[in-house]
mmCIF file of C-alpha atoms and ligand atoms in Angstrom:
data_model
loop_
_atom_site.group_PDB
_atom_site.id
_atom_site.type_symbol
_atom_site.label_atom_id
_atom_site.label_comp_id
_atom_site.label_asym_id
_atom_site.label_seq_id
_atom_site.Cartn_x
_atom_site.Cartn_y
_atom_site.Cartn_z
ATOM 1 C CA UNK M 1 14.852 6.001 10.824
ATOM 2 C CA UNK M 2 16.683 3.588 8.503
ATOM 3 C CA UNK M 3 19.684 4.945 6.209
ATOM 4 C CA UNK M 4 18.939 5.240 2.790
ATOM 5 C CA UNK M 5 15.263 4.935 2.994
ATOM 6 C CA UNK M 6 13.265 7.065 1.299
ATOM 7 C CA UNK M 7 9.900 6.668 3.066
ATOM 8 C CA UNK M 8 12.066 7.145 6.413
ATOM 9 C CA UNK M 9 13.499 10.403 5.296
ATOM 10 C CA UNK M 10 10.288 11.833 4.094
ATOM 11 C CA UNK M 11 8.368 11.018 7.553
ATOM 12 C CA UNK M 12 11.963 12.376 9.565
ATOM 13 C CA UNK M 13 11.232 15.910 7.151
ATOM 14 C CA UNK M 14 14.242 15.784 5.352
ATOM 15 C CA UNK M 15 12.870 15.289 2.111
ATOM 16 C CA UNK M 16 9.711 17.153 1.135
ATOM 17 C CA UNK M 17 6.609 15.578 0.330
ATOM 18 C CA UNK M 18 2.868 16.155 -0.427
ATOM 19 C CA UNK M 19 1.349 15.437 2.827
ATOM 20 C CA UNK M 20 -2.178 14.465 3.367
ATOM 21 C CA UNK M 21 -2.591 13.416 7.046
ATOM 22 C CA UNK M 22 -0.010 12.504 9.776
ATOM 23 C CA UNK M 23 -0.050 11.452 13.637
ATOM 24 C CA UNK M 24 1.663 9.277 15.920
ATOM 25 C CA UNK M 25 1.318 5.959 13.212
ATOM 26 C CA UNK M 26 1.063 6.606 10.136
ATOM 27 C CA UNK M 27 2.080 9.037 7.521
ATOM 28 C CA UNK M 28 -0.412 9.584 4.027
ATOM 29 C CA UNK M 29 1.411 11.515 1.307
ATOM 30 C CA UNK M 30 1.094 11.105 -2.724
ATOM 31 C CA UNK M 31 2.863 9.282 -5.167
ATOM 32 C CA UNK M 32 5.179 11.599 -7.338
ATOM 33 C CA UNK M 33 4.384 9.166 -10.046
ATOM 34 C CA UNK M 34 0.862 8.784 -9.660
ATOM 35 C CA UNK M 35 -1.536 6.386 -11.521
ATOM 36 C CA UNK M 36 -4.409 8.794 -11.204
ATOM 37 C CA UNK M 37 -5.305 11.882 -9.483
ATOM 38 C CA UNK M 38 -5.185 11.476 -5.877
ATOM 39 C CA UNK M 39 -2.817 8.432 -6.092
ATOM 40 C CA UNK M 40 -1.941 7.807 -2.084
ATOM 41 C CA UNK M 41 0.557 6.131 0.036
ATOM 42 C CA UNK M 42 0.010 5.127 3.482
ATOM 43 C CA UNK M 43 2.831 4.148 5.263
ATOM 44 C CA UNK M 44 3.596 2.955 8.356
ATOM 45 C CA UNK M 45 6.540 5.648 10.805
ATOM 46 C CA UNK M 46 8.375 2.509 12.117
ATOM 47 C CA UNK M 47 10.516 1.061 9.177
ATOM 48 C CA UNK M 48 9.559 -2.671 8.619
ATOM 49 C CA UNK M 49 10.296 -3.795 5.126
ATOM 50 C CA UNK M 50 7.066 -6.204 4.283
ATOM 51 C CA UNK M 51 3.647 -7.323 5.355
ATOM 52 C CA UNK M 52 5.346 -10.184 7.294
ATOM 53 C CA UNK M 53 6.772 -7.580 9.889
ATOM 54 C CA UNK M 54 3.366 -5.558 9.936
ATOM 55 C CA UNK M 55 1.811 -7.822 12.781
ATOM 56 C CA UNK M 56 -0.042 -5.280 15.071
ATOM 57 C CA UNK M 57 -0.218 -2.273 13.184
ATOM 58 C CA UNK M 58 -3.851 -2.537 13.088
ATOM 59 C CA UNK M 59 -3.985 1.129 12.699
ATOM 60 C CA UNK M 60 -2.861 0.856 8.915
ATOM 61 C CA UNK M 61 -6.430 -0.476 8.248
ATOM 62 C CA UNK M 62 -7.781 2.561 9.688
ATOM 63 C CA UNK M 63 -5.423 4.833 7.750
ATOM 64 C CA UNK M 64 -6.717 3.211 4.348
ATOM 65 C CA UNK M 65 -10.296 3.748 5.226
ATOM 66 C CA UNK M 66 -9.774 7.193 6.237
ATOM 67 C CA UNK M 67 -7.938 8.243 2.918
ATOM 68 C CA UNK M 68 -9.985 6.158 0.941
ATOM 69 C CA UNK M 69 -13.343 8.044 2.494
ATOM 70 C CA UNK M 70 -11.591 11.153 1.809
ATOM 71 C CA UNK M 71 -10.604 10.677 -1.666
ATOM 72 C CA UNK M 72 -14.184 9.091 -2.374
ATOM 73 C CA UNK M 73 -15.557 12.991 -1.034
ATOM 74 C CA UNK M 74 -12.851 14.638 -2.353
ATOM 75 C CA UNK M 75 -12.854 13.147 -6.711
ATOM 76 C CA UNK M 76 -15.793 11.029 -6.890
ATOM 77 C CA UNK M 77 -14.076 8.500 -8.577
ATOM 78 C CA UNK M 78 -15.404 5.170 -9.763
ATOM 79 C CA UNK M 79 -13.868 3.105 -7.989
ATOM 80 C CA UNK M 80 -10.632 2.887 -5.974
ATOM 81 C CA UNK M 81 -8.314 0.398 -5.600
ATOM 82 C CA UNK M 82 -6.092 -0.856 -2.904
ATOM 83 C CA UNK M 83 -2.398 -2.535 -3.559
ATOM 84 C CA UNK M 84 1.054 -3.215 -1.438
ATOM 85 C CA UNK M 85 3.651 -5.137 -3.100
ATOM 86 C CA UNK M 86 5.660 -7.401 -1.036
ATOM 87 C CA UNK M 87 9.334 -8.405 -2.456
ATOM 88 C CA UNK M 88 11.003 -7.346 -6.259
ATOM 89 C CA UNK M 89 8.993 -10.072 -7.709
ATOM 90 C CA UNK M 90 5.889 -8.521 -6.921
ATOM 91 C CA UNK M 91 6.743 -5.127 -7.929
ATOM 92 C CA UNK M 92 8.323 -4.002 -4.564
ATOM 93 C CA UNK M 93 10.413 -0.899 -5.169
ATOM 94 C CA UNK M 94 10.605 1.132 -2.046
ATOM 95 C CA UNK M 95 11.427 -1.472 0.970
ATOM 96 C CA UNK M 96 9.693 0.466 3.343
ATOM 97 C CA UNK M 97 5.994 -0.570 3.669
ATOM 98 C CA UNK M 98 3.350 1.351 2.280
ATOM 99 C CA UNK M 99 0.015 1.071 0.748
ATOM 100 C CA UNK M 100 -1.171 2.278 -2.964
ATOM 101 C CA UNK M 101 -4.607 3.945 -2.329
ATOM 102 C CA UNK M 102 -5.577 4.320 -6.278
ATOM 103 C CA UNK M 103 -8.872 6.226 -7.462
ATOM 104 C CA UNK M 104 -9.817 4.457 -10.406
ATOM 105 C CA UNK M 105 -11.843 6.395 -12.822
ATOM 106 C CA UNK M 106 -13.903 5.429 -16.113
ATOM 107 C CA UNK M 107 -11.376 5.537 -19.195
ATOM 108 C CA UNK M 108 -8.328 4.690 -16.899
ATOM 109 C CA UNK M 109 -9.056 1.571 -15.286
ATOM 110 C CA UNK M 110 -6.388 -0.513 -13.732
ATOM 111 C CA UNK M 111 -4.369 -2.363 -16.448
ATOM 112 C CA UNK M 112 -3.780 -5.320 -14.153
ATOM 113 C CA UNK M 113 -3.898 -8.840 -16.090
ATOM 114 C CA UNK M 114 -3.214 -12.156 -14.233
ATOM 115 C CA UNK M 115 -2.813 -15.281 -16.154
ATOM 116 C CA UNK M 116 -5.754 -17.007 -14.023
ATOM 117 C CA UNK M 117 -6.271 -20.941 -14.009
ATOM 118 C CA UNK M 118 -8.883 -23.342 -12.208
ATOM 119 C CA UNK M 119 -8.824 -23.966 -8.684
ATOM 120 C CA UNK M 120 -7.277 -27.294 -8.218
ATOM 121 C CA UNK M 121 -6.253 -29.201 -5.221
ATOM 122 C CA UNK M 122 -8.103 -26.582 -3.166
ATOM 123 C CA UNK M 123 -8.117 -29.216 0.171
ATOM 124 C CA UNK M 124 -4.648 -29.747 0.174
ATOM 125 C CA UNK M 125 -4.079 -26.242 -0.583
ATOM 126 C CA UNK M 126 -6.128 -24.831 2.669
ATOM 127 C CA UNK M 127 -4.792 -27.439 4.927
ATOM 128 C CA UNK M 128 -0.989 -25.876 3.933
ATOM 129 C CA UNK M 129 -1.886 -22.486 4.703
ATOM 130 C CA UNK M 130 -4.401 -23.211 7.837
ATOM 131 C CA UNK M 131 -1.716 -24.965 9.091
ATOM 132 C CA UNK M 132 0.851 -21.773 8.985
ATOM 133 C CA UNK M 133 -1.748 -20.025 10.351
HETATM 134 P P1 AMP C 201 6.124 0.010 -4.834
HETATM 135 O O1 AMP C 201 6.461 -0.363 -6.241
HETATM 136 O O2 AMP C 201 4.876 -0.632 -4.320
HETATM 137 O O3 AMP C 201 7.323 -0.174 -3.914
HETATM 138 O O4 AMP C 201 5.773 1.547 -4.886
HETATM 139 C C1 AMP C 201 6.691 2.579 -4.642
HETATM 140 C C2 AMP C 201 5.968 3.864 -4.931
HETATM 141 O O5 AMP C 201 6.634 4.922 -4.290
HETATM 142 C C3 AMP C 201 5.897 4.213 -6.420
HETATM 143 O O6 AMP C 201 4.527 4.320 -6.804
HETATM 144 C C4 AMP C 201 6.620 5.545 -6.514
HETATM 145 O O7 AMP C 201 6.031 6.410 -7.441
HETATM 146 C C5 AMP C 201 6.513 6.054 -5.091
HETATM 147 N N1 AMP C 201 7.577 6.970 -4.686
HETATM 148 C C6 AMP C 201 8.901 6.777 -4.802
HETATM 149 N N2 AMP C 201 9.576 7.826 -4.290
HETATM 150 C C7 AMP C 201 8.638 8.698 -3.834
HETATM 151 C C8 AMP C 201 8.689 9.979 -3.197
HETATM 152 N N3 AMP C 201 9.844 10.576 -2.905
HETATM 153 N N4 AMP C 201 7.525 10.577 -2.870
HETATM 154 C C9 AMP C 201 6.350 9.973 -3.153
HETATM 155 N N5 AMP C 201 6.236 8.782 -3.735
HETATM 156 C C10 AMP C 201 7.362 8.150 -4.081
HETATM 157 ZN ZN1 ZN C 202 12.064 3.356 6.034
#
């Protein structure tokens, strides 16, 4: 439990939300400002702010293809989308890390436009990240 944090508070039952699965891991609940019906977050119990601190939680993976199965039974939707925003810049605004599980359904796809380019240096670019890894 970290002060101040709202995904903390919620999984500690002080404030109320609309839960769809719990156990020992992970918590599902929706979003209260959801992007479509059945708009899910999965989120971690142990506070860590980012992806960068998420090494070993291999059970989030699970989580998302549990509440994506169900939500696929549940609405039939067309599609469904997975996000998690890492830092302000990226859209961050809860610093407790979670995972947008979005059914996407015909007349309200995802508005999501990148300014996209050509791949270049795409050698030198693979040797800086296989390096890190
Ligand atoms: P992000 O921008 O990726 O940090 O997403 C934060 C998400 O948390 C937003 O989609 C909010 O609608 C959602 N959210 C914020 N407060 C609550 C809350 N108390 N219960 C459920 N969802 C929340
Ligand atoms: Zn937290």
């Amino acid at each position: 439990m970290t002060d101040d944090c709202i995904f903390c508070k919620i999984i500690d039952g002080e404030i109320p939300s609309h839960k769809i699965y719990e156990d020992e891991n992970i918590i599902a609940i929706l979003d209260a400002n959801p992007v479509s019906k059945g708009h899910t977050l999965v989120i971690p119990k142990k506070h860590v702010e980012t992806i960068h601190e998420a090494g070993g939680m291999n059970f989030l993976h699970e989580g998302l293809v549990n509440v994506s199965n169900a939500l696929e039974k549940a609405f039939n939707p067309d599609g469904i989308n997975i996000a998690q925003n890492n830092g302000e810049k990226a859209g961050q605004e809860v610093f407790h890390l979670h995972f947008h599980v979005t059914p996407i359904y015909e007349g309200n796809e995802l508005d999501v436009t990148y300014n996209r380019g050509d791949l270049e240096e795409a050698e030198k670019t693979v040797e800086e990240i296989k390096q890190k890894l």
